[in-house]
Short mmCIF file of C-alpha atoms and ligand atoms in Angstrom, two decimals:
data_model
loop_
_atom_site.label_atom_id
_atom_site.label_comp_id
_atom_site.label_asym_id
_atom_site.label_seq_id
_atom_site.Cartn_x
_atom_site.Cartn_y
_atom_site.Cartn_z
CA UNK A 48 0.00 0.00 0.00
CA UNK A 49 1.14 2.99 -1.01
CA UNK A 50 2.43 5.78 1.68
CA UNK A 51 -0.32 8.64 1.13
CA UNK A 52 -3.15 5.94 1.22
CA UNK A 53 -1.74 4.50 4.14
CA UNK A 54 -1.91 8.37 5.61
CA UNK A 55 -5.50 9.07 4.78
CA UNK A 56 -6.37 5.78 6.44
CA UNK A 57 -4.66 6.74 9.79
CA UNK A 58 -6.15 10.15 9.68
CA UNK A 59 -9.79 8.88 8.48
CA UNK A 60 -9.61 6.29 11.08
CA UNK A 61 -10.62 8.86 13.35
CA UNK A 62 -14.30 9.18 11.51
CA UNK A 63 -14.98 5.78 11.71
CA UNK A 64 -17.79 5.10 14.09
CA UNK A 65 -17.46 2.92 17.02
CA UNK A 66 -17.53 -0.50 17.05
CA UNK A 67 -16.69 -0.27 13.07
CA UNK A 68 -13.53 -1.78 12.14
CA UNK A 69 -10.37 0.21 12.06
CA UNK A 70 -7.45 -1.32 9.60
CA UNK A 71 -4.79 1.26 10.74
CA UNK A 72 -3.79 2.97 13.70
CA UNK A 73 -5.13 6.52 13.67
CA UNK A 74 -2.24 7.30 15.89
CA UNK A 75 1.07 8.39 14.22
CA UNK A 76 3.46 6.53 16.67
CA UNK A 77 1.82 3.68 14.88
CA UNK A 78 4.33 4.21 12.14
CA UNK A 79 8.08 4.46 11.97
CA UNK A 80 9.37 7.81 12.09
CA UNK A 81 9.25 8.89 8.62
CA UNK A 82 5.90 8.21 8.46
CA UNK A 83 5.31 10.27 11.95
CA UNK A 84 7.23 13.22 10.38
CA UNK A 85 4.94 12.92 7.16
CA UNK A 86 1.75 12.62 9.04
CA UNK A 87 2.34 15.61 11.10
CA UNK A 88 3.49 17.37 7.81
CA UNK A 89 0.25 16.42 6.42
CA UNK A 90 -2.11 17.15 8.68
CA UNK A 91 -1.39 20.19 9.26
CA UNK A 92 -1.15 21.02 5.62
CA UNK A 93 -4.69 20.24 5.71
CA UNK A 94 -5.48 22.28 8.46
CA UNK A 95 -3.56 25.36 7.03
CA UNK A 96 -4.97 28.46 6.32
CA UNK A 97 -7.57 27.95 9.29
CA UNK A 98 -5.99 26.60 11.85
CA UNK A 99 -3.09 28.09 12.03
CA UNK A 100 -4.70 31.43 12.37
CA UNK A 101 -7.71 30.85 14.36
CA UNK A 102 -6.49 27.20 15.70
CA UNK A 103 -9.73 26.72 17.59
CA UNK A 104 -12.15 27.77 15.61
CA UNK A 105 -13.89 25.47 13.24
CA UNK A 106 -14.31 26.69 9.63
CA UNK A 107 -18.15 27.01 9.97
CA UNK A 108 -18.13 29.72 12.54
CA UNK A 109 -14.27 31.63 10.71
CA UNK A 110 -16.79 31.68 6.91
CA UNK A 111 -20.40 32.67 8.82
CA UNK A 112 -18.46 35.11 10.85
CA UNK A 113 -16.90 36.54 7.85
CA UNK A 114 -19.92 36.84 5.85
CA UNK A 115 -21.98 38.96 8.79
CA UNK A 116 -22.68 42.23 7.87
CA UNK A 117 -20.86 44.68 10.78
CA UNK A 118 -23.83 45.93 12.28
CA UNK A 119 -25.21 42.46 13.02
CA UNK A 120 -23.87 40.89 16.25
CA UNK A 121 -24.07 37.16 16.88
CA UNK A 122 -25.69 35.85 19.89
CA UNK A 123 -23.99 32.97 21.69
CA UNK A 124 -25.35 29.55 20.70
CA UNK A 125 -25.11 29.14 25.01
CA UNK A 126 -27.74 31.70 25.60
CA UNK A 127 -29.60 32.58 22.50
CA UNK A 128 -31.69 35.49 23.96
CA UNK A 129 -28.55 37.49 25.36
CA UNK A 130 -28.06 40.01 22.98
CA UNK A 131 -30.87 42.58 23.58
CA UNK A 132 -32.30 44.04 20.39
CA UNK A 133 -30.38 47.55 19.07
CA UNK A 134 -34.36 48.60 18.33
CA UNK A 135 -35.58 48.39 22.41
CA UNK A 136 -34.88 51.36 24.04
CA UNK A 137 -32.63 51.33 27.40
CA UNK A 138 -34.72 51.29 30.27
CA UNK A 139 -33.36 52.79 33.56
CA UNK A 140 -32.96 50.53 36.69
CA UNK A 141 -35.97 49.93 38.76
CA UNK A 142 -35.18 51.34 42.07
CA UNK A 143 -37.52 51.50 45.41
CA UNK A 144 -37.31 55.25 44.34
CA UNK A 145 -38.91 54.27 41.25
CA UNK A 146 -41.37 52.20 42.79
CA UNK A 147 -42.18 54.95 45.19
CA UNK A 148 -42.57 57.83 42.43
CA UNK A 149 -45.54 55.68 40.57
CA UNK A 150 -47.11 54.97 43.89
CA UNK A 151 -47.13 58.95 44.55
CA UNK A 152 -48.49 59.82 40.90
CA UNK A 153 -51.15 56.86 41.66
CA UNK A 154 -49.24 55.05 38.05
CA UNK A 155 -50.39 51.18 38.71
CA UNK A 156 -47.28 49.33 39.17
CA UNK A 157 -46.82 46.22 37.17
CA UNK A 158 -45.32 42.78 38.82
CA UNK A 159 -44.77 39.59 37.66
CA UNK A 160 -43.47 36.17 37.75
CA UNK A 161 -40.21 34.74 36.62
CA UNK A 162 -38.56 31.59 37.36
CA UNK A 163 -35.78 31.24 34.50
CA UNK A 164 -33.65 33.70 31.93
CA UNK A 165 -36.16 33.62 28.86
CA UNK A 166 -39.04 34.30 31.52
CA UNK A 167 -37.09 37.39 33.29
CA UNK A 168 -35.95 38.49 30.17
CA UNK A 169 -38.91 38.45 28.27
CA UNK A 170 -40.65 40.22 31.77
CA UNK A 171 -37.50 42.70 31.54
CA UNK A 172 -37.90 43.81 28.00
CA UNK A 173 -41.74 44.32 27.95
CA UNK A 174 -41.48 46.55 30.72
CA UNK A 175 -42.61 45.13 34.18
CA UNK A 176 -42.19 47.55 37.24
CA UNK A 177 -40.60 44.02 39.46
CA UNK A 178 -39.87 40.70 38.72
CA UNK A 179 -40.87 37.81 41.26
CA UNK A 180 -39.07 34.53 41.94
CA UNK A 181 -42.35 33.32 43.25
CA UNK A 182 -42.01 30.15 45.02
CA UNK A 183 -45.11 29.15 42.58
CA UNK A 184 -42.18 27.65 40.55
CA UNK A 185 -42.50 24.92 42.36
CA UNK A 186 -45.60 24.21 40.65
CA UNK A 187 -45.16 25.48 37.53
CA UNK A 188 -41.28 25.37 37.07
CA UNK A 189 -40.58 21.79 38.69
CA UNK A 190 -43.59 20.16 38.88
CA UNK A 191 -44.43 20.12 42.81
CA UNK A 192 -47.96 19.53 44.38
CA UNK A 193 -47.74 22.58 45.80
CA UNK A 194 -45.43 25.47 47.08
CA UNK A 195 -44.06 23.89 50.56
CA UNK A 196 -41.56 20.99 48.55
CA UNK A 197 -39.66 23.30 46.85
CA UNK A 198 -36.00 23.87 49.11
CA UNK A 199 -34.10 27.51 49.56
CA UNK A 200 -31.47 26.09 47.13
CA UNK A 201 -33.74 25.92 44.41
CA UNK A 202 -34.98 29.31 44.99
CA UNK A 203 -31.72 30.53 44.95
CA UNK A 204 -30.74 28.50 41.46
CA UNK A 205 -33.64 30.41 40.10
CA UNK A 206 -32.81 33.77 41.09
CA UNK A 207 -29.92 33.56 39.57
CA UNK A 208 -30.80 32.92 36.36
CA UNK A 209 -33.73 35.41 36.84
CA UNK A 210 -31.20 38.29 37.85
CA UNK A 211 -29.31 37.34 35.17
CA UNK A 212 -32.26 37.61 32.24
CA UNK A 213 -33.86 40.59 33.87
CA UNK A 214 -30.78 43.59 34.47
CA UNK A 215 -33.58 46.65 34.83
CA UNK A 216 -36.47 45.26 36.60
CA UNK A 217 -36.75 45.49 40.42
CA UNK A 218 -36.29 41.87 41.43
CA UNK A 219 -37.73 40.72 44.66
CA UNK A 220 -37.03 36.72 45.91
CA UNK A 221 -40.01 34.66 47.58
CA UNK A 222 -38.89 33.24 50.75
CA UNK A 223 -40.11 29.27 50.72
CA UNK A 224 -42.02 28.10 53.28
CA UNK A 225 -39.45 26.62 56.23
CA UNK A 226 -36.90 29.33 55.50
CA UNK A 227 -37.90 32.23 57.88
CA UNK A 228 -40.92 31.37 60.13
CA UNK A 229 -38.81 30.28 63.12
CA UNK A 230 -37.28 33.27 64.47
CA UNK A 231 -36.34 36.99 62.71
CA UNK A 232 -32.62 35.75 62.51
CA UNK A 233 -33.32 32.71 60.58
CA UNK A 234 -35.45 35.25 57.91
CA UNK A 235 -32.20 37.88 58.05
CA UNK A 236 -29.94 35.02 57.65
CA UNK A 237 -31.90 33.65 54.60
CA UNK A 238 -32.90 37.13 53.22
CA UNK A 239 -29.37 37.91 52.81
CA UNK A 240 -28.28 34.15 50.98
CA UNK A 241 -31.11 35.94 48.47
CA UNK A 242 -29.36 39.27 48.14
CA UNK A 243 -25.94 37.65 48.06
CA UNK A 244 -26.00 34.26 46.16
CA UNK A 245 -29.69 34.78 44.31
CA UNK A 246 -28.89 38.51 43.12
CA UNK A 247 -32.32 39.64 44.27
CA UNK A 248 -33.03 43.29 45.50
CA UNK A 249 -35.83 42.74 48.09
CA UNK A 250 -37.30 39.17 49.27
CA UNK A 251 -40.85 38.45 49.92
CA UNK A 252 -42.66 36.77 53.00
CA UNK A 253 -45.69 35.34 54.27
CA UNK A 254 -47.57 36.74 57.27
CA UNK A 255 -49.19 39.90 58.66
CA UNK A 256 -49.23 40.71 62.38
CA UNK A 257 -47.33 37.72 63.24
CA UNK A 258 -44.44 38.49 61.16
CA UNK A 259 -44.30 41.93 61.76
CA UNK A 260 -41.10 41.98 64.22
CA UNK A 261 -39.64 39.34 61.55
CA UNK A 262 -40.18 41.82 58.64
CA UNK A 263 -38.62 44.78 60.67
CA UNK A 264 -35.84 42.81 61.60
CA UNK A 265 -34.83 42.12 57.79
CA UNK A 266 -35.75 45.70 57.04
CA UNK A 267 -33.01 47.11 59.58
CA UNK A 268 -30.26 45.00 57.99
CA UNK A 269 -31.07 47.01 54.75
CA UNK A 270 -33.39 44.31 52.74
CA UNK A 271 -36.47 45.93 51.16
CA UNK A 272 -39.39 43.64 52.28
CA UNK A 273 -42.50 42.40 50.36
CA UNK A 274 -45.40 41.92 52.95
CA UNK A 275 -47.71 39.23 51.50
CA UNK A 276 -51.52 39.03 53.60
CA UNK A 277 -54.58 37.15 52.70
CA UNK A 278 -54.53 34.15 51.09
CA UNK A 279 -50.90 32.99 51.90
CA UNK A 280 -50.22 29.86 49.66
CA UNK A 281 -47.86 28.45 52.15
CA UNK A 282 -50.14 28.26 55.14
CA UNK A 283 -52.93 26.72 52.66
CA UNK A 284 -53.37 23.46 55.16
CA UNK A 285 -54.10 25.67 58.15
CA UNK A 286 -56.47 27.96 55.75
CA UNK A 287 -57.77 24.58 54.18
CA UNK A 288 -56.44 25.25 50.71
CA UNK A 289 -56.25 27.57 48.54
CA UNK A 290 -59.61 29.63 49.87
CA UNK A 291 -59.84 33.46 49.60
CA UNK A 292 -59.62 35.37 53.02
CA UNK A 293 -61.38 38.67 54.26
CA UNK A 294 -64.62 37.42 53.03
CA UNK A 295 -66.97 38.35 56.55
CA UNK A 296 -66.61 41.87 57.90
CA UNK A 297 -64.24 40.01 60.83
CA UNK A 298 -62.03 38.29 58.36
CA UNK A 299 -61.75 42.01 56.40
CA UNK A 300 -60.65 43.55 59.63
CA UNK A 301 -58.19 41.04 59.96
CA UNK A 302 -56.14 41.91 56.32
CA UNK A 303 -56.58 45.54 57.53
CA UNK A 304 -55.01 45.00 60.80
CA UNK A 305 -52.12 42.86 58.69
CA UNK A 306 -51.13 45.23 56.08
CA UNK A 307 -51.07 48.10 59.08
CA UNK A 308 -48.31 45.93 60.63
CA UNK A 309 -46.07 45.07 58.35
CA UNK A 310 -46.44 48.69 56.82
CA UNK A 311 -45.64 49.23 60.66
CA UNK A 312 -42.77 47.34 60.57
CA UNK A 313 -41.16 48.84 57.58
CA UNK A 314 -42.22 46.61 54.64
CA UNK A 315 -41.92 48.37 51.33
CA UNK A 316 -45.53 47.14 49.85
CA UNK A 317 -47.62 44.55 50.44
CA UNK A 318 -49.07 41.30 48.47
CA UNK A 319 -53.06 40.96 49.35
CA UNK A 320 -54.15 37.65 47.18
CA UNK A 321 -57.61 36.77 47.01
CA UNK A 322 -59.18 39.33 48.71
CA UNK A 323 -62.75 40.56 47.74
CA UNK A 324 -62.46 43.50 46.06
CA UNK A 325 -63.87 45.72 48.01
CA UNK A 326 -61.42 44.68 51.22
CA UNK A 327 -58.50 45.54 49.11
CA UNK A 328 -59.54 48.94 47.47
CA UNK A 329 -60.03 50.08 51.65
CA UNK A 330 -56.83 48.49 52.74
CA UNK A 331 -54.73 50.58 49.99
CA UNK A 332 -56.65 53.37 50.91
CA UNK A 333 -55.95 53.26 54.63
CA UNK A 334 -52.33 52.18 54.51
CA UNK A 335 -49.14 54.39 53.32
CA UNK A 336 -47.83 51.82 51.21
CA UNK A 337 -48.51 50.28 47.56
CA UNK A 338 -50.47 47.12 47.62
CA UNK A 339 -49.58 44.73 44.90
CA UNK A 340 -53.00 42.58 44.23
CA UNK A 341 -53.17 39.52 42.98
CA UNK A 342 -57.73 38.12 43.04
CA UNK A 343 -58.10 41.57 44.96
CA UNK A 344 -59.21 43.92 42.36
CA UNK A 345 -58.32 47.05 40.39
CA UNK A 346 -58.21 49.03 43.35
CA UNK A 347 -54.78 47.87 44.24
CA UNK A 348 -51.48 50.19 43.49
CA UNK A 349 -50.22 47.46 41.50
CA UNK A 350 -50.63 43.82 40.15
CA UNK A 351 -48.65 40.52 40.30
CA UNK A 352 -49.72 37.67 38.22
CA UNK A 353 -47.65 33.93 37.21
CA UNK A 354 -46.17 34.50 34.10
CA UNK A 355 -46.79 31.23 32.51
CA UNK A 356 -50.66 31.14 33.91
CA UNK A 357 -51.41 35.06 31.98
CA UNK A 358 -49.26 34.19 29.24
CA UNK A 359 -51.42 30.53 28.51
CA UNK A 360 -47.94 28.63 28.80
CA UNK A 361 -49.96 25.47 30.58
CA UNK A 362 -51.82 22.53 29.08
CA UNK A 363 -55.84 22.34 28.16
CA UNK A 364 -58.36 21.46 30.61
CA UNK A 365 -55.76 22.79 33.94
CA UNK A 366 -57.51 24.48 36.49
CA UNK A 367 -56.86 28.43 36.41
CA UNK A 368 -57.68 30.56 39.46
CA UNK A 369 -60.81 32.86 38.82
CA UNK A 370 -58.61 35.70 39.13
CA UNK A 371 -55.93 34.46 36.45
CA UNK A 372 -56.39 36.54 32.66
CA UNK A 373 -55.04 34.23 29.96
CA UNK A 374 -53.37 36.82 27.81
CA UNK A 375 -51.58 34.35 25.21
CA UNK A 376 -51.75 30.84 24.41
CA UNK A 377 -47.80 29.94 24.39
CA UNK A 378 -48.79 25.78 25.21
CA UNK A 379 -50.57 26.59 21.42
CA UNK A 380 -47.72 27.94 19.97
CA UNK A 381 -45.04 25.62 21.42
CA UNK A 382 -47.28 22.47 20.70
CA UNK A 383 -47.96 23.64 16.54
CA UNK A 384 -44.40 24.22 16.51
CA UNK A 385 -43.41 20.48 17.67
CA UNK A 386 -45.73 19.18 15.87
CA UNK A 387 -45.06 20.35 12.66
CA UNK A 388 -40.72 19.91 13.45
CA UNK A 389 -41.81 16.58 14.46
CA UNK A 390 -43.40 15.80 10.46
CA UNK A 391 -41.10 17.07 9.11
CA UNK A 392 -38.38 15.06 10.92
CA UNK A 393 -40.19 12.57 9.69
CA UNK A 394 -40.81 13.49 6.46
CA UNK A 395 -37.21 14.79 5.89
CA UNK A 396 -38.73 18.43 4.55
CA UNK A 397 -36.31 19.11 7.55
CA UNK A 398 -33.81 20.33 7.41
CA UNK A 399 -33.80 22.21 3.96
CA UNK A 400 -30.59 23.20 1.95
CA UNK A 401 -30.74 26.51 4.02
CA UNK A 402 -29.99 25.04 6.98
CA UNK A 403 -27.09 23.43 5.74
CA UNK A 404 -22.98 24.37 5.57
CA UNK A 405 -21.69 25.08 2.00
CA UNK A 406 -18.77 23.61 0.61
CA UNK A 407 -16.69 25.19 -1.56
CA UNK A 408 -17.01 22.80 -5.05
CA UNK A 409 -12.87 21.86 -5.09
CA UNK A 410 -13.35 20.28 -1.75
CA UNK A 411 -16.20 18.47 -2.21
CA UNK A 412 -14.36 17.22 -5.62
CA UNK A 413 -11.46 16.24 -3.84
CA UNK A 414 -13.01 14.65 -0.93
CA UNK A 415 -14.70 12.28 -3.58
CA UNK A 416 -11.72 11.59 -4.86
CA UNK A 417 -10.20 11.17 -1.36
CA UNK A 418 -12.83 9.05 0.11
CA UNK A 419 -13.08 6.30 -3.38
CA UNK A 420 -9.21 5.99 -2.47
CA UNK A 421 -10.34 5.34 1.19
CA UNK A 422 -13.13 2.91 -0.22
CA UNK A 423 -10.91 1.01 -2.60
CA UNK A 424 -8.21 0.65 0.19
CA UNK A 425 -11.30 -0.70 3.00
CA UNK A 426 -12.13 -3.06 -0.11
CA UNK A 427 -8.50 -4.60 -0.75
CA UNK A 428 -8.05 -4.84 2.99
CA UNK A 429 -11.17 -6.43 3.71
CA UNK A 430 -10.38 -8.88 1.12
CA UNK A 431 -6.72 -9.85 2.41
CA UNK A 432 -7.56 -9.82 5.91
CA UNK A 433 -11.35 -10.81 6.38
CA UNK A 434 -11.26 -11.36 9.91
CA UNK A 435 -9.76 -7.96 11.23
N1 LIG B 580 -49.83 28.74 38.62
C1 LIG B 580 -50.06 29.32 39.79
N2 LIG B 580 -50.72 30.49 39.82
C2 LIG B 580 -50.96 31.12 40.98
O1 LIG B 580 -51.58 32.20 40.97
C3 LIG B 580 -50.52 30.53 42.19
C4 LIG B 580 -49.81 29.31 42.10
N3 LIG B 580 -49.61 28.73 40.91
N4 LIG B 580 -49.32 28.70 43.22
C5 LIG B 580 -49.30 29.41 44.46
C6 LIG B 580 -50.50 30.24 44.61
C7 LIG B 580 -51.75 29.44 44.77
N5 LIG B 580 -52.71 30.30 44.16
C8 LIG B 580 -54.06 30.03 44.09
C9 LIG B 580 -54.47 28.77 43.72
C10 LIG B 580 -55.81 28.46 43.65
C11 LIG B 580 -56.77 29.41 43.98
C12 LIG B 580 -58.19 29.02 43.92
O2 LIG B 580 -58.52 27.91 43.65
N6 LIG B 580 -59.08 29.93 44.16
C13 LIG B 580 -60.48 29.64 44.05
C14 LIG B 580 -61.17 30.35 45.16
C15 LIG B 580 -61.92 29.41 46.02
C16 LIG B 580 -62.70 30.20 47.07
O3 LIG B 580 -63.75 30.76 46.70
O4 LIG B 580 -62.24 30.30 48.22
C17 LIG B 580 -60.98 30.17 42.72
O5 LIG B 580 -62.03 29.71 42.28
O6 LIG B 580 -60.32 31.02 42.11
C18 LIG B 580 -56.36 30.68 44.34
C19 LIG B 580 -55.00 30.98 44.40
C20 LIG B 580 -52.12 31.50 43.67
N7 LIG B 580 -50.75 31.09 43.44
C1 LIG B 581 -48.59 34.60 43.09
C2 LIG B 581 -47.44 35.33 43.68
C3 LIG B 581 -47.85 36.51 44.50
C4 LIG B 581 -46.59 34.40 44.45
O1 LIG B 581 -46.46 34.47 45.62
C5 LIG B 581 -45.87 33.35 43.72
O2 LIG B 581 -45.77 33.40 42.49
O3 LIG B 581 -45.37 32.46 44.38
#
């Protein structure tokens, strides 16, 4: 066999799938020295004029790169939505000064939820007021029964990712259930793993006039607080599920009394979920700070819903709260779009000669020259030594 052929059967020994066989040693210590000397010569005469320039760059990405037109900049194939569009104008960060300025010109501030980078940034670049890491993620996000599995860990993995999608929005952290009931320095010591490791700028808690002296005591370290009264998701077996509160004249006096004391205790606004209406419109009324409602009404300073419950990310037939507005059917759009990827998979419509790499017509020439070489040589070999 002839030198060069033996070559190209070393170096094309390397594309031969697993458990194929392999007639000669793809390694070049295989061969005496000459042939070591000659394999290094030629490979990286076949690299040359790429690699040895951009040695770690494949020719795909050297040729599309040199083709862009200047003004066009390429997003990572890591994180797809990271370059934000030229077109969107720079928003200012949202500050608690902001937050305070639309609360004093009565401008409805605008919450929602977030549990990933494509969420917050989508939240982020349509303009929300906040951004919640709502421990609802456990539900929606990783598939829990309900909002008391999911650990302070996995909060914090979220908010992350959140912080990182969503650089403008004010981003508050929902403390899960277990993290913060037991004493005021178990919330401070878990409010500030939320500040520090989940890159959040306030957190969110449960409780009104029993977590008042907890709230103030994450306030004085310097954490902006979200008060959350009424229905409080993570007490739903002591409220018997998921029921809305403040419904007798008693039970309204009770959110009242709530919302006074963790405004008392320093709390920068307050959640009030399913609330009658009427409860809610008198509570922001009587208190100094902005209520964020959520199944309380329009006479709130501001509303929170869960992203992928307004934006119709969920499957038919689930069970919405009344309160929830579907304002999109995502689930729709996701499922046509698998669908119709999935036929044509399966027809082989995809993928088209658009989404395919050009080759220059010299090297496609000379690799069919290269490779009925390689073919002829598998042949002869096959036929002089069947059983290797
Ligand atoms: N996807 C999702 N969206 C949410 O809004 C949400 C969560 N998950 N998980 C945590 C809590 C739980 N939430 C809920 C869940 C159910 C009802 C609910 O069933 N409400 C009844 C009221 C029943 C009554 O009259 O007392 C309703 O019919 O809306 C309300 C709030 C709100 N939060
Ligand atoms: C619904 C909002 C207020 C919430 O607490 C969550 O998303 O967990």
């Amino acid at each position: 066999m002839e030198a060069s052929t033996r070559m190209l059967l070393s170096r094309a020994g390397r594309l031969v799938p697993r458990g194929q066989p392999i007639l000669f040693s793809s390694s070049p210590s295989a061969c005496n020295d000459t042939s070591a000397k000659q394999y290094r010569h030629n490979h990286s005469l076949a690299l040359a004029g790429q690699a040895s320039r951009r040695p770690y760059l494949p020719q795909s990405s050297t040729s599309t790169r040199s083709i862009q037109p200047d003004t066009h900049s390429r997003a990572s194939s890591h994180s797809p939505m990271a370059p934000s569009s030229p077109t969107t104008p720079p928003r200012k960060k949202v500050t608690l000064h902001t937050i305070d300025a639309l609360y004093r010109r009565n401008e409805p501030i605008t919450m929602i939820t977030a549990h990933d980078f494509p969420s917050a940034h989508v939240a982020d670049q349509n303009g929300m007021d906040m951004v919640l890491v709502g421990d609802s993620l456990a539900m929606v996000a990783l598939g829990m029964e309900d909002t008391s599995a999911v650990l302070e860990e996995e909060m914090l993995l979220h908010c992350r990712s959140v912080a990182r999608g969503a650089p403008t929005a004010f981003l508050v952290g929902d403390l899960p259930m277990g993290s913060y009931e037991i004493s005021p320095a178990q919330a401070l010591t878990t409010a500030i793993r939320f500040i520090k490791h989940g890159r959040m700028h306030a957190v969110k808690l449960e409780g009104g006039a029993a977590m008042a002296p907890t709230v103030a005591a994450v306030v004085r370290a310097g954490i902006p607080v979200l008060a959350h009264v009424g229905l409080t998701p993570q007490r739903q077996n002591a409220l018997g599920g998921f029921r809305v509160q403040g419904r007798t004249a008693a039970a309204a006096l009770q959110v009242l009394a709530d919302a006074r004391a963790v405004e008392a205790a320093g709390a920068f606004a307050v959640v009030l979920e399913a609330v009658p209406a009427e409860v809610a419109a008198y509570v922001t009324r009587r208190i100094g700070i902005p209520t964020i409602g959520i199944g309380a009404g329009a006479g709130c300073s501001g509303q929170v819903l869960v992203q992928v419950d307004m934006s119709g990310n969920f499957p038919p037939g689930r069970f919405l709260p009344k309160f929830v507005k579907k304002y999109g059917d995502v689930w729709g759009e996701a499922s046509r779009a698998i669908a119709q990827y999935r036929d044509e998979v399966k027809s082989r419509a995809y993928p088209a000669k658009e989404h395919t790499y050009p080759m220059k017509k010299e090297e496609v020439e000379e690799f069919e020259r290269l490779t009925a070489l390689l073919d002829d040589a598998e042949a002869k070999a096959e036929r002089e030594f069947p059983e290797s």
